[in-house]
Coordinates of C-alpha atoms and ligand atoms in Angstrom, one line a residue:
M13 CA 0.0 0.0 0.0
P14 CA 1.5 3.3 -1.0
N15 CA 1.9 6.5 0.9
H16 CA 3.3 9.8 -0.3
H17 CA 6.8 9.2 1.2
Q18 CA 7.1 5.8 -0.4
R19 CA 5.9 7.0 -3.8
N20 CA 8.5 9.7 -3.9
G21 CA 11.2 7.1 -3.2
L22 CA 10.0 5.1 -6.1
L23 CA 9.9 8.0 -8.5
R24 CA 13.6 8.1 -9.1
R25 CA 14.6 6.3 -12.2
H26 CA 18.0 4.8 -13.1
F27 CA 19.6 4.0 -16.3
L28 CA 21.9 1.0 -16.0
G29 CA 22.2 -1.5 -18.7
Q30 CA 20.3 -4.7 -18.6
T31 CA 19.7 -7.3 -21.3
A32 CA 16.3 -8.7 -22.1
G33 CA 16.4 -12.3 -23.2
L34 CA 12.8 -13.4 -24.0
A35 CA 13.6 -13.7 -27.6
L36 CA 16.9 -15.6 -26.9
L37 CA 14.9 -18.0 -24.7
G38 CA 12.5 -18.6 -27.6
M39 CA 9.6 -17.4 -25.4
S40 CA 7.0 -15.1 -26.7
S41 CA 6.2 -12.6 -24.0
A42 CA 2.8 -12.2 -25.5
R43 CA 1.8 -15.8 -24.7
L44 CA 1.6 -15.0 -21.1
D45 CA -1.2 -12.6 -21.7
A46 CA -2.9 -13.9 -24.7
Q47 CA -3.7 -17.5 -23.9
P48 CA -6.9 -18.4 -22.1
P49 CA -6.4 -21.2 -19.7
S50 CA -7.1 -24.5 -21.4
A51 CA -9.3 -25.7 -18.6
K52 CA -11.5 -23.9 -16.2
A53 CA -11.7 -24.9 -12.6
G54 CA -13.9 -27.9 -12.3
G55 CA -14.4 -31.2 -14.0
D56 CA -10.8 -32.4 -14.1
S57 CA -10.2 -36.0 -13.1
D58 CA -7.7 -37.2 -10.5
L59 CA -4.1 -37.0 -11.8
V60 CA -0.6 -38.2 -11.0
I61 CA 2.5 -36.2 -11.8
V62 CA 5.3 -38.4 -13.0
N63 CA 9.0 -37.8 -14.0
G64 CA 9.1 -34.6 -12.0
K65 CA 11.8 -32.9 -10.0
I66 CA 9.2 -32.2 -7.3
H67 CA 10.4 -29.9 -4.5
T68 CA 7.9 -30.8 -1.9
M69 CA 8.9 -28.1 0.7
D70 CA 7.9 -30.7 3.3
P71 CA 9.8 -30.5 6.7
A72 CA 12.4 -32.9 5.4
N73 CA 12.8 -30.9 2.2
R74 CA 12.2 -34.0 0.1
V75 CA 12.6 -33.9 -3.7
V76 CA 10.6 -36.7 -5.3
T77 CA 9.5 -37.7 -8.8
Q78 CA 5.7 -38.4 -8.4
A79 CA 2.7 -36.9 -6.7
L80 CA -0.8 -38.3 -6.8
I81 CA -3.8 -35.9 -6.4
Q82 CA -7.3 -37.3 -5.8
N83 CA -10.4 -35.4 -5.0
G84 CA -8.4 -32.2 -4.8
R85 CA -5.7 -33.3 -2.3
F86 CA -2.4 -35.1 -2.5
T87 CA -2.9 -38.7 -1.5
A88 CA 0.6 -40.0 -2.2
V89 CA 3.9 -38.3 -2.7
G90 CA 7.1 -40.2 -3.5
N91 CA 9.1 -42.1 -6.1
R92 CA 7.4 -45.4 -6.9
L93 CA 3.8 -44.8 -6.2
A94 CA 1.1 -47.4 -6.5
V95 CA -1.3 -45.5 -8.8
P96 CA -4.8 -46.8 -8.6
R97 CA -6.4 -48.0 -11.8
G98 CA -9.3 -46.1 -13.2
N99 CA -9.8 -42.4 -14.0
V100 CA -6.4 -41.1 -13.0
R101 CA -4.7 -38.8 -15.6
R102 CA -1.0 -39.4 -16.0
V103 CA 1.0 -36.2 -16.5
D104 CA 4.5 -36.8 -17.6
V105 CA 6.4 -33.6 -16.8
K106 CA 9.6 -34.9 -18.4
G107 CA 12.1 -34.0 -15.7
R108 CA 10.8 -30.5 -15.2
T109 CA 11.0 -28.7 -11.8
V110 CA 7.8 -28.7 -9.8
I111 CA 7.1 -26.6 -6.7
P112 CA 4.1 -26.1 -4.5
G113 CA 1.6 -23.5 -5.6
L114 CA 3.1 -20.1 -4.7
I115 CA 1.4 -18.2 -1.9
D116 CA 1.6 -14.4 -1.9
A117 CA 0.7 -13.6 1.7
H118 CA 0.0 -9.9 1.2
N119 CA -0.9 -8.2 -2.0
H120 CA -3.6 -6.1 -3.6
I121 CA -5.1 -8.4 -6.2
V122 CA -8.6 -7.1 -5.5
L123 CA -7.5 -3.6 -6.6
V124 CA -6.0 -5.1 -9.7
G125 CA -9.2 -7.0 -10.4
N126 CA -11.2 -3.7 -10.4
R127 CA -9.1 -1.7 -12.8
P128 CA -11.0 0.1 -15.6
G129 CA -10.6 -0.9 -19.2
W130 CA -8.9 -4.1 -20.5
H131 CA -6.2 -4.1 -17.9
T132 CA -3.1 -5.8 -19.2
P133 CA -0.4 -6.6 -16.7
L134 CA 3.2 -6.0 -18.1
E135 CA 5.1 -7.5 -15.2
H136 CA 6.8 -10.1 -17.4
V137 CA 8.2 -7.9 -20.2
F138 CA 11.5 -6.1 -20.2
T139 CA 11.7 -4.1 -23.4
I140 CA 9.3 -1.6 -25.0
P141 CA 8.9 -3.6 -28.2
D142 CA 7.8 -6.6 -26.1
A143 CA 5.4 -4.4 -24.2
I144 CA 3.9 -3.1 -27.4
S145 CA 3.6 -6.6 -28.7
V146 CA 1.7 -7.7 -25.6
L147 CA -0.7 -4.7 -25.9
Q148 CA -1.2 -5.5 -29.6
T149 CA -2.0 -9.1 -28.9
R150 CA -4.4 -8.0 -26.2
C151 CA -6.4 -6.0 -28.9
A152 CA -7.6 -9.2 -30.4
A153 CA -10.0 -9.6 -27.5
V154 CA -10.9 -5.9 -27.2
P155 CA -13.8 -4.3 -29.2
A156 CA -12.8 -1.3 -31.3
G157 CA -12.7 2.0 -29.4
E158 CA -12.4 0.3 -25.9
F159 CA -9.4 1.1 -23.7
V160 CA -6.4 -1.2 -23.3
T161 CA -5.0 -0.2 -19.9
T162 CA -2.1 -1.0 -17.6
V163 CA -2.6 0.7 -14.2
G164 CA -0.2 0.2 -11.3
P165 CA 2.8 -2.1 -11.3
L166 CA 4.7 -0.7 -14.2
S167 CA 8.0 1.2 -14.2
A168 CA 10.5 2.7 -16.6
M169 CA 13.0 0.7 -14.5
Q170 CA 11.7 -2.6 -15.9
F171 CA 12.4 -1.8 -19.5
S172 CA 15.9 -2.0 -20.9
E173 CA 15.2 1.4 -22.5
R174 CA 14.7 2.8 -18.9
R175 CA 11.7 4.8 -20.0
L176 CA 8.0 4.2 -20.6
P177 CA 6.6 3.8 -24.1
S178 CA 5.9 7.0 -26.0
L179 CA 2.7 8.1 -27.7
T180 CA 4.1 7.2 -31.1
E181 CA 5.1 3.7 -30.0
L182 CA 1.6 3.3 -28.3
D183 CA 0.0 4.3 -31.6
A184 CA 1.0 1.0 -32.9
V185 CA -1.7 -0.4 -30.7
N186 CA -5.0 0.1 -32.6
R187 CA -7.1 0.9 -29.5
P188 CA -7.1 3.8 -27.0
V189 CA -4.2 3.0 -24.6
Y190 CA -3.7 4.2 -21.0
L191 CA -0.6 3.3 -19.0
Q192 CA -0.3 4.6 -15.5
A193 CA 2.9 3.6 -13.7
A194 CA 2.4 4.1 -10.0
Q195 CA 6.2 4.6 -9.7
G196 CA 6.0 7.6 -12.0
G197 CA 4.8 8.3 -15.4
T198 CA 1.4 8.2 -17.2
R199 CA 1.1 7.8 -20.9
T200 CA -1.6 7.5 -23.6
N201 CA -1.7 7.2 -27.3
S202 CA -3.5 9.4 -29.9
Q203 CA -6.9 7.5 -29.6
G204 CA -6.6 7.8 -25.8
K205 CA -5.6 11.4 -26.0
T206 CA -8.7 12.3 -28.0
W207 CA -11.0 10.5 -25.5
L208 CA -9.4 12.0 -22.4
E209 CA -9.2 15.5 -23.8
A210 CA -12.9 15.4 -24.6
R211 CA -13.4 14.8 -20.8
G212 CA -11.3 17.8 -19.8
V213 CA -8.1 15.9 -19.0
T214 CA -4.9 17.7 -20.1
V215 CA -2.6 15.5 -22.2
A216 CA 0.7 16.8 -23.6
A217 CA 1.5 16.4 -27.3
D218 CA 3.8 13.5 -26.5
G219 CA 1.0 11.6 -24.7
T220 CA 2.3 12.4 -21.2
I221 CA -0.3 13.0 -18.5
A222 CA 1.1 14.8 -15.4
G223 CA 0.2 16.3 -12.0
P224 CA -3.5 16.5 -11.1
S225 CA -4.4 15.4 -14.6
I226 CA -3.4 11.8 -13.7
A227 CA -6.1 11.6 -11.0
A228 CA -8.6 13.2 -13.4
A229 CA -7.8 10.7 -16.1
L230 CA -8.1 7.7 -13.8
L231 CA -11.3 9.1 -12.4
A232 CA -12.8 9.5 -15.8
L233 CA -11.8 6.0 -16.8
R234 CA -13.3 4.5 -13.6
K235 CA -16.6 6.5 -13.9
E236 CA -17.3 5.6 -17.5
L237 CA -15.7 2.2 -18.0
L238 CA -16.4 0.2 -14.9
T239 CA -19.4 -2.1 -14.7
P240 CA -20.0 -5.3 -12.7
Q241 CA -19.2 -7.2 -15.9
T242 CA -16.0 -5.5 -16.6
R243 CA -14.9 -5.9 -13.0
Q244 CA -15.5 -9.6 -13.2
R245 CA -13.6 -9.9 -16.5
S246 CA -10.7 -7.9 -15.0
A247 CA -10.7 -10.0 -11.8
L248 CA -10.5 -13.2 -13.8
D249 CA -7.8 -11.8 -16.2
A250 CA -5.7 -10.8 -13.2
L251 CA -6.0 -14.2 -11.5
N252 CA -5.2 -16.0 -14.7
Y253 CA -2.2 -13.8 -15.3
Y254 CA -0.7 -14.6 -12.0
A255 CA -1.6 -18.3 -12.2
R256 CA 0.6 -18.3 -15.3
L257 CA 3.4 -17.1 -13.0
G258 CA 2.6 -19.8 -10.4
I259 CA 0.6 -18.1 -7.8
T260 CA -2.2 -20.3 -6.5
T261 CA -3.1 -18.4 -3.3
H262 CA -3.4 -14.6 -2.8
R263 CA -3.9 -13.0 0.5
D264 CA -5.4 -9.6 -0.3
C265 CA -4.7 -6.8 2.1
G266 CA -7.3 -4.3 1.1
A267 CA -7.6 -0.8 -0.3
F268 CA -8.3 2.7 0.9
H269 CA -12.1 3.2 1.1
S270 CA -13.9 5.4 -1.3
D271 CA -17.7 5.3 -1.6
L272 CA -17.6 6.8 -5.1
P273 CA -15.2 6.2 -8.0
S274 CA -11.8 7.7 -7.1
G275 CA -8.8 9.1 -9.0
A276 CA -6.5 7.6 -6.5
I277 CA -4.8 4.4 -7.6
A278 CA -5.1 2.5 -4.3
S279 CA -8.7 3.5 -3.5
E280 CA -11.8 1.4 -4.1
N281 CA -15.2 0.9 -2.5
T282 CA -14.0 -1.6 0.1
F283 CA -17.6 -2.8 0.7
T284 CA -18.2 -3.9 -2.9
M285 CA -14.8 -4.5 -4.5
H286 CA -14.8 -8.2 -3.6
N287 CA -18.0 -8.8 -5.5
P288 CA -16.4 -9.7 -8.9
F289 CA -14.3 -12.3 -7.1
L290 CA -17.3 -13.7 -5.2
A291 CA -19.2 -13.9 -8.5
L292 CA -16.4 -15.9 -10.0
Q293 CA -16.5 -18.2 -7.0
R294 CA -20.2 -18.8 -7.4
E295 CA -19.6 -19.7 -11.0
G296 CA -16.8 -22.1 -10.1
R297 CA -14.4 -20.1 -12.2
L298 CA -11.7 -19.1 -9.8
P299 CA -8.2 -20.1 -10.9
A300 CA -6.7 -19.4 -7.5
R301 CA -7.5 -19.2 -3.9
L302 CA -8.2 -15.9 -2.2
R303 CA -7.9 -14.8 1.3
F304 CA -9.4 -11.3 2.1
D305 CA -8.3 -9.1 5.0
F306 CA -10.2 -6.0 5.9
L307 CA -8.5 -2.6 5.9
H308 CA -9.8 0.0 8.4
Q309 CA -8.9 3.6 8.8
D310 CA -11.0 4.9 11.7
S311 CA -9.4 8.0 13.3
P312 CA -8.2 7.3 16.8
T313 CA -10.2 10.4 17.9
A314 CA -13.4 9.5 16.1
N315 CA -16.6 10.0 18.0
P316 CA -18.3 7.6 18.4
P317 CA -15.1 5.6 18.6
L318 CA -14.1 3.0 16.0
P319 CA -17.1 3.7 13.7
T320 CA -16.3 1.0 11.1
L321 CA -13.9 -1.3 13.0
S322 CA -16.4 -1.9 15.8
Q323 CA -19.1 -2.9 13.3
R324 CA -16.8 -5.2 11.4
L325 CA -15.8 -7.0 14.6
K326 CA -19.4 -7.3 15.7
Y327 CA -21.1 -8.3 12.5
S328 CA -18.6 -10.4 10.4
F329 CA -16.5 -13.5 10.8
P330 CA -12.8 -14.1 10.6
F331 CA -11.6 -17.1 8.6
F332 CA -15.0 -17.7 7.2
G333 CA -15.6 -19.2 3.8
D334 CA -14.4 -22.3 1.9
E335 CA -11.1 -23.5 0.5
W336 CA -11.3 -21.0 -2.4
I337 CA -12.3 -17.8 -0.6
K338 CA -12.0 -17.1 3.0
T339 CA -12.0 -14.0 5.1
G340 CA -9.0 -13.2 7.3
G341 CA -8.3 -10.5 9.8
I342 CA -8.0 -6.7 10.0
G343 CA -5.3 -5.1 7.9
E344 CA -3.1 -4.0 6.4
F345 CA -4.2 -1.0 8.4
T346 CA -6.0 -1.5 11.7
G347 CA -6.8 2.2 12.2
G348 CA -8.2 3.5 15.4
G349 CA -4.9 3.7 17.2
I350 CA -4.3 1.6 20.4
D351 CA -8.0 1.4 21.1
G352 CA -8.4 -0.2 17.7
L353 CA -5.8 -2.8 18.6
R354 CA -7.5 -3.5 22.0
A355 CA -10.8 -4.0 20.2
I356 CA -9.3 -6.4 17.7
A357 CA -7.4 -8.4 20.4
R358 CA -10.6 -8.6 22.6
A359 CA -12.5 -9.9 19.6
G360 CA -9.8 -12.5 19.0
W361 CA -9.1 -11.4 15.4
R362 CA -5.8 -11.2 13.6
A363 CA -4.3 -7.8 13.0
E364 CA -1.8 -6.5 10.5
D365 CA -0.1 -3.1 10.0
H366 CA 2.7 -2.2 7.6
A367 CA 5.9 -0.4 8.6
L368 CA 7.8 1.9 6.2
N369 CA 10.6 2.9 8.4
L370 CA 12.3 2.4 11.8
A371 CA 10.1 4.9 13.7
G372 CA 7.0 3.3 12.3
V373 CA 7.9 -0.3 13.2
T374 CA 9.1 0.8 16.6
N375 CA 5.8 2.5 17.4
L376 CA 3.8 -0.5 16.1
V377 CA 5.8 -2.9 18.4
K378 CA 5.4 -0.6 21.4
D379 CA 1.6 -0.3 21.0
R380 CA 1.3 -4.0 20.7
E381 CA 3.3 -4.5 23.9
T382 CA 0.9 -2.2 25.7
V383 CA -2.1 -4.2 24.4
N384 CA -0.3 -7.5 25.0
A385 CA 0.1 -6.6 28.7
E386 CA -3.7 -6.3 29.0
I387 CA -4.9 -8.9 26.5
P388 CA -2.3 -11.6 25.6
L389 CA -1.8 -11.7 21.8
S390 CA -0.2 -15.1 21.8
G391 CA -2.0 -17.3 19.4
L392 CA -3.6 -14.5 17.4
R393 CA -0.7 -14.4 14.9
W394 CA -0.5 -10.7 14.5
I395 CA 1.6 -9.4 11.7
I396 CA 3.8 -6.5 10.7
S397 CA 4.6 -6.3 7.0
H398 CA 7.4 -4.8 4.9
V399 CA 9.7 -3.8 7.8
P400 CA 12.5 -2.2 5.6
E401 CA 14.3 -1.2 8.8
F402 CA 14.1 -3.9 11.4
P403 CA 16.7 -4.3 14.2
V404 CA 17.1 -7.6 16.0
D405 CA 15.7 -6.2 19.2
L406 CA 12.3 -5.6 17.5
A407 CA 12.4 -9.1 16.1
N408 CA 13.0 -10.5 19.6
R409 CA 10.1 -8.4 21.0
M410 CA 7.6 -9.4 18.3
D411 CA 8.6 -13.0 18.6
A412 CA 8.0 -12.9 22.3
M413 CA 4.4 -11.8 21.5
G414 CA 3.9 -14.6 19.0
M415 CA 3.9 -12.2 16.1
G416 CA 5.3 -12.7 12.5
V417 CA 6.8 -10.5 9.8
L418 CA 6.1 -10.5 6.0
V419 CA 8.9 -9.5 3.7
G420 CA 9.4 -8.9 0.0
W421 CA 8.5 -5.6 -1.6
G422 CA 11.6 -4.9 -3.5
P423 CA 12.2 -5.0 -7.3
L424 CA 11.2 -1.4 -8.1
R425 CA 12.9 0.4 -5.3
S426 CA 16.2 2.3 -5.6
G427 CA 18.8 3.2 -3.0
S428 CA 21.3 1.3 -1.0
N429 CA 20.8 -1.1 2.0
L430 CA 17.1 -0.6 1.7
G431 CA 16.2 -3.7 3.7
P432 CA 14.4 -5.6 4.9
P433 CA 17.3 -7.4 6.6
Y434 CA 16.4 -10.7 5.1
R435 CA 19.5 -12.6 6.4
M436 CA 18.9 -11.5 10.0
I437 CA 15.2 -12.4 9.7
M438 CA 15.9 -15.7 8.1
N439 CA 18.3 -16.7 10.9
H440 CA 16.0 -15.4 13.6
R441 CA 13.4 -17.7 15.2
I442 CA 10.5 -15.2 14.5
K443 CA 7.8 -16.4 12.1
K444 CA 8.5 -15.0 8.6
G445 CA 6.9 -15.3 5.2
Y446 CA 6.9 -13.8 1.7
H447 CA 4.7 -11.1 0.4
S448 CA 4.9 -8.9 -2.8
D449 CA 2.7 -6.1 -1.6
G450 CA 2.1 -5.8 -5.3
G451 CA -0.9 -4.5 -7.3
D452 CA -0.6 -0.7 -7.1
I453 CA 2.9 0.5 -6.1
T454 CA 4.9 -2.6 -6.9
V455 CA 4.8 -5.9 -8.8
I456 CA 3.0 -9.1 -7.9
N457 CA 5.2 -11.2 -10.2
P458 CA 6.9 -13.4 -7.7
W459 CA 9.9 -14.1 -9.9
L460 CA 10.9 -10.5 -10.0
N461 CA 10.7 -10.4 -6.2
F462 CA 12.6 -13.7 -5.8
S463 CA 15.2 -12.4 -8.1
T464 CA 15.7 -9.3 -6.1
I465 CA 15.9 -11.2 -2.8
V466 CA 18.4 -13.7 -4.2
T467 CA 20.6 -11.2 -6.1
G468 CA 20.1 -8.1 -4.0
L469 CA 19.5 -6.2 -7.3
N470 CA 16.5 -4.1 -8.3
L471 CA 15.1 -4.3 -11.8
A472 CA 17.6 -1.7 -13.0
G473 CA 20.4 -4.0 -11.8
Q474 CA 21.4 -1.8 -8.9
P475 CA 22.3 -3.3 -5.5
I476 CA 19.7 -2.4 -2.9
L477 CA 20.0 -5.0 -0.2
G478 CA 23.7 -4.8 0.9
D479 CA 24.6 -8.3 2.3
Q480 CA 21.0 -9.2 3.3
K481 CA 20.3 -11.7 0.6
L482 CA 18.9 -15.2 0.7
T483 CA 19.4 -18.5 -1.1
R484 CA 16.9 -19.7 -3.6
Q485 CA 15.8 -22.5 -1.4
E486 CA 15.1 -20.0 1.4
V487 CA 13.1 -17.7 -0.8
F488 CA 11.0 -20.4 -2.3
W489 CA 10.3 -21.8 1.2
L490 CA 9.2 -18.3 2.3
A491 CA 6.7 -18.2 -0.5
T492 CA 5.3 -21.7 0.1
A493 CA 5.6 -23.6 3.4
A494 CA 6.5 -20.6 5.5
N495 CA 3.3 -18.9 4.5
K496 CA 1.1 -21.6 6.1
W497 CA 1.5 -19.7 9.4
F498 CA 0.3 -16.5 7.8
L499 CA -2.8 -18.1 6.3
E500 CA -3.4 -20.2 9.4
E501 CA -3.8 -23.1 7.1
D502 CA -1.4 -26.1 7.5
D503 CA -2.7 -27.9 4.4
L504 CA -1.3 -25.5 1.8
G505 CA 2.2 -24.5 0.8
S506 CA 3.8 -27.9 0.6
I507 CA 3.4 -31.1 -1.4
E508 CA 2.5 -33.6 1.3
T509 CA -0.1 -36.3 1.6
G510 CA -3.4 -34.7 2.9
N511 CA -2.6 -31.2 1.7
H512 CA -4.6 -29.4 -1.0
G513 CA -3.4 -30.4 -4.5
D514 CA -1.8 -27.2 -5.6
L515 CA 1.4 -27.3 -7.6
V516 CA 3.3 -25.6 -10.4
V517 CA 5.3 -27.1 -13.2
L518 CA 7.9 -24.5 -14.2
D519 CA 9.4 -23.8 -17.6
R520 CA 12.9 -23.9 -16.1
D521 CA 14.8 -25.1 -13.1
C522 CA 14.4 -22.2 -10.8
F523 CA 17.1 -23.6 -8.5
T524 CA 19.8 -23.6 -11.1
V525 CA 19.0 -21.1 -13.9
S526 CA 21.2 -18.0 -14.1
D527 CA 20.2 -15.0 -12.0
E528 CA 19.2 -13.1 -15.1
D529 CA 16.9 -16.0 -16.2
L530 CA 15.3 -16.5 -12.8
K531 CA 13.1 -13.4 -13.2
R532 CA 11.7 -14.8 -16.5
T533 CA 10.5 -17.9 -14.9
R534 CA 6.9 -18.8 -15.6
S535 CA 4.5 -21.8 -15.1
L536 CA 3.8 -24.3 -17.9
L537 CA 1.2 -26.0 -15.8
T538 CA -0.6 -24.7 -12.7
I539 CA -2.9 -26.9 -10.7
V540 CA -5.1 -25.9 -7.9
A541 CA -7.1 -28.5 -5.9
G542 CA -6.2 -31.0 -8.6
K543 CA -7.8 -28.7 -11.3
V544 CA -5.7 -27.4 -14.3
V545 CA -6.0 -23.6 -14.2
H546 CA -3.2 -23.0 -16.6
N547 CA -1.7 -25.2 -19.2
D548 CA 1.0 -24.2 -21.7
G549 CA 1.6 -27.3 -23.6
V550 CA 2.2 -29.8 -20.9
L551 CA -1.2 -31.5 -21.3
Ligands
ZN618 ZN1 0.0 -3.7 1.1

């Protein structure tokens, strides 16, 4: 979730060289966007994965060759399984690397699913020609005159050109185009310029939209383009896009509330924004699991106190739903100050706040210690996320209260020794897990995040983590088995008998590919509850 301070930090751009190898790898960047999943959730038979290099992420860290899924769960995992006769589909993955379905334990997928226009994520492209190609391919599904949009996780830093596409380049896309990079820069093409100018939005001759015109543009797009149907389409598109990158479970951490359409990128109607996802669930079309937390922003001095939080705690349920969609706790803002924390603790709910600096995390820990002295927090699994600055003393104090930290949040930042101190956290006994925090200010693409944590480099190739890097095994563990604790679900995040049948067959061995290629990793086959939700040629 952005704030002003954080956005400014992300506005700075850098111009170091970086190669882009999609063409060299023989992969079309467009495929990630263009292909519909070959099978919708529902109706698949039981299946057995054979000839895999299956990293189970179980407590013994076993790597096996076979995994059997029946009725949505793993029923056998090993090397020479006795596969029952009958309707069991045999999937030979030909030695490919298999990992548990990835869990992003804190992002803003619900905001992404409510973007106006035909939102087209560009988190997997690294050159401007590739971006244009993805947008052109997207047009095939878009009626003439309708907007192709990319709003949010987009940055000049990701392109080898170190800039956003120009109006002339975007004119190669035969639809109105609107690109809004939360990290800085908003662009449109000639068709988009005409539409926006007719609504009073100032657009420079080169397609740049700047200053207050950005909010005016986004507001106009939201007011005119959003319907329940477009939201549902965008929600499905977003979930499918990330299924192709291996994410099988998203924990959404909310938005800033706005009753009416807003020009602010991280704002939505938090009482209705889940509807498109709930509709997909009712229709049995979800390609991933969702966990929703509720963000509250009551003022600590509100009168009557805690106007929204008190209602939430009284009239709704934490951890309510089914295996596809479940409610969670309060966050990523609890709001309401220390009385808000007291109310959440008394109600027995989970709470999460984010910290953007040392002063922030220090205050959050102090307040929790005050509440903990009155109402023990142990067992409630309260969370602080991001923690860019995080001394060991605070880790000790959080751990003593039974709290955990979520880390990630890196590929688009610039500066040195930005944290979080991954190595310290990894070696500490505190509960820890992986989150992207992506959707508005940063990317959800897990492979960009993993690459940064492993190499210490941002997307422009600049060192940002000092010596606080992790091994690949550690990073993949954080995004799978370690996140069980944050979901409060033991039967996700590892390939073990009895767990939900979620796995990803990767297009490369993420344990051994070069650092440069790690960020281009994608899924060839994504399976959730035994159902194929993405298939790129394996079946
Ligand atoms: Zn967030």
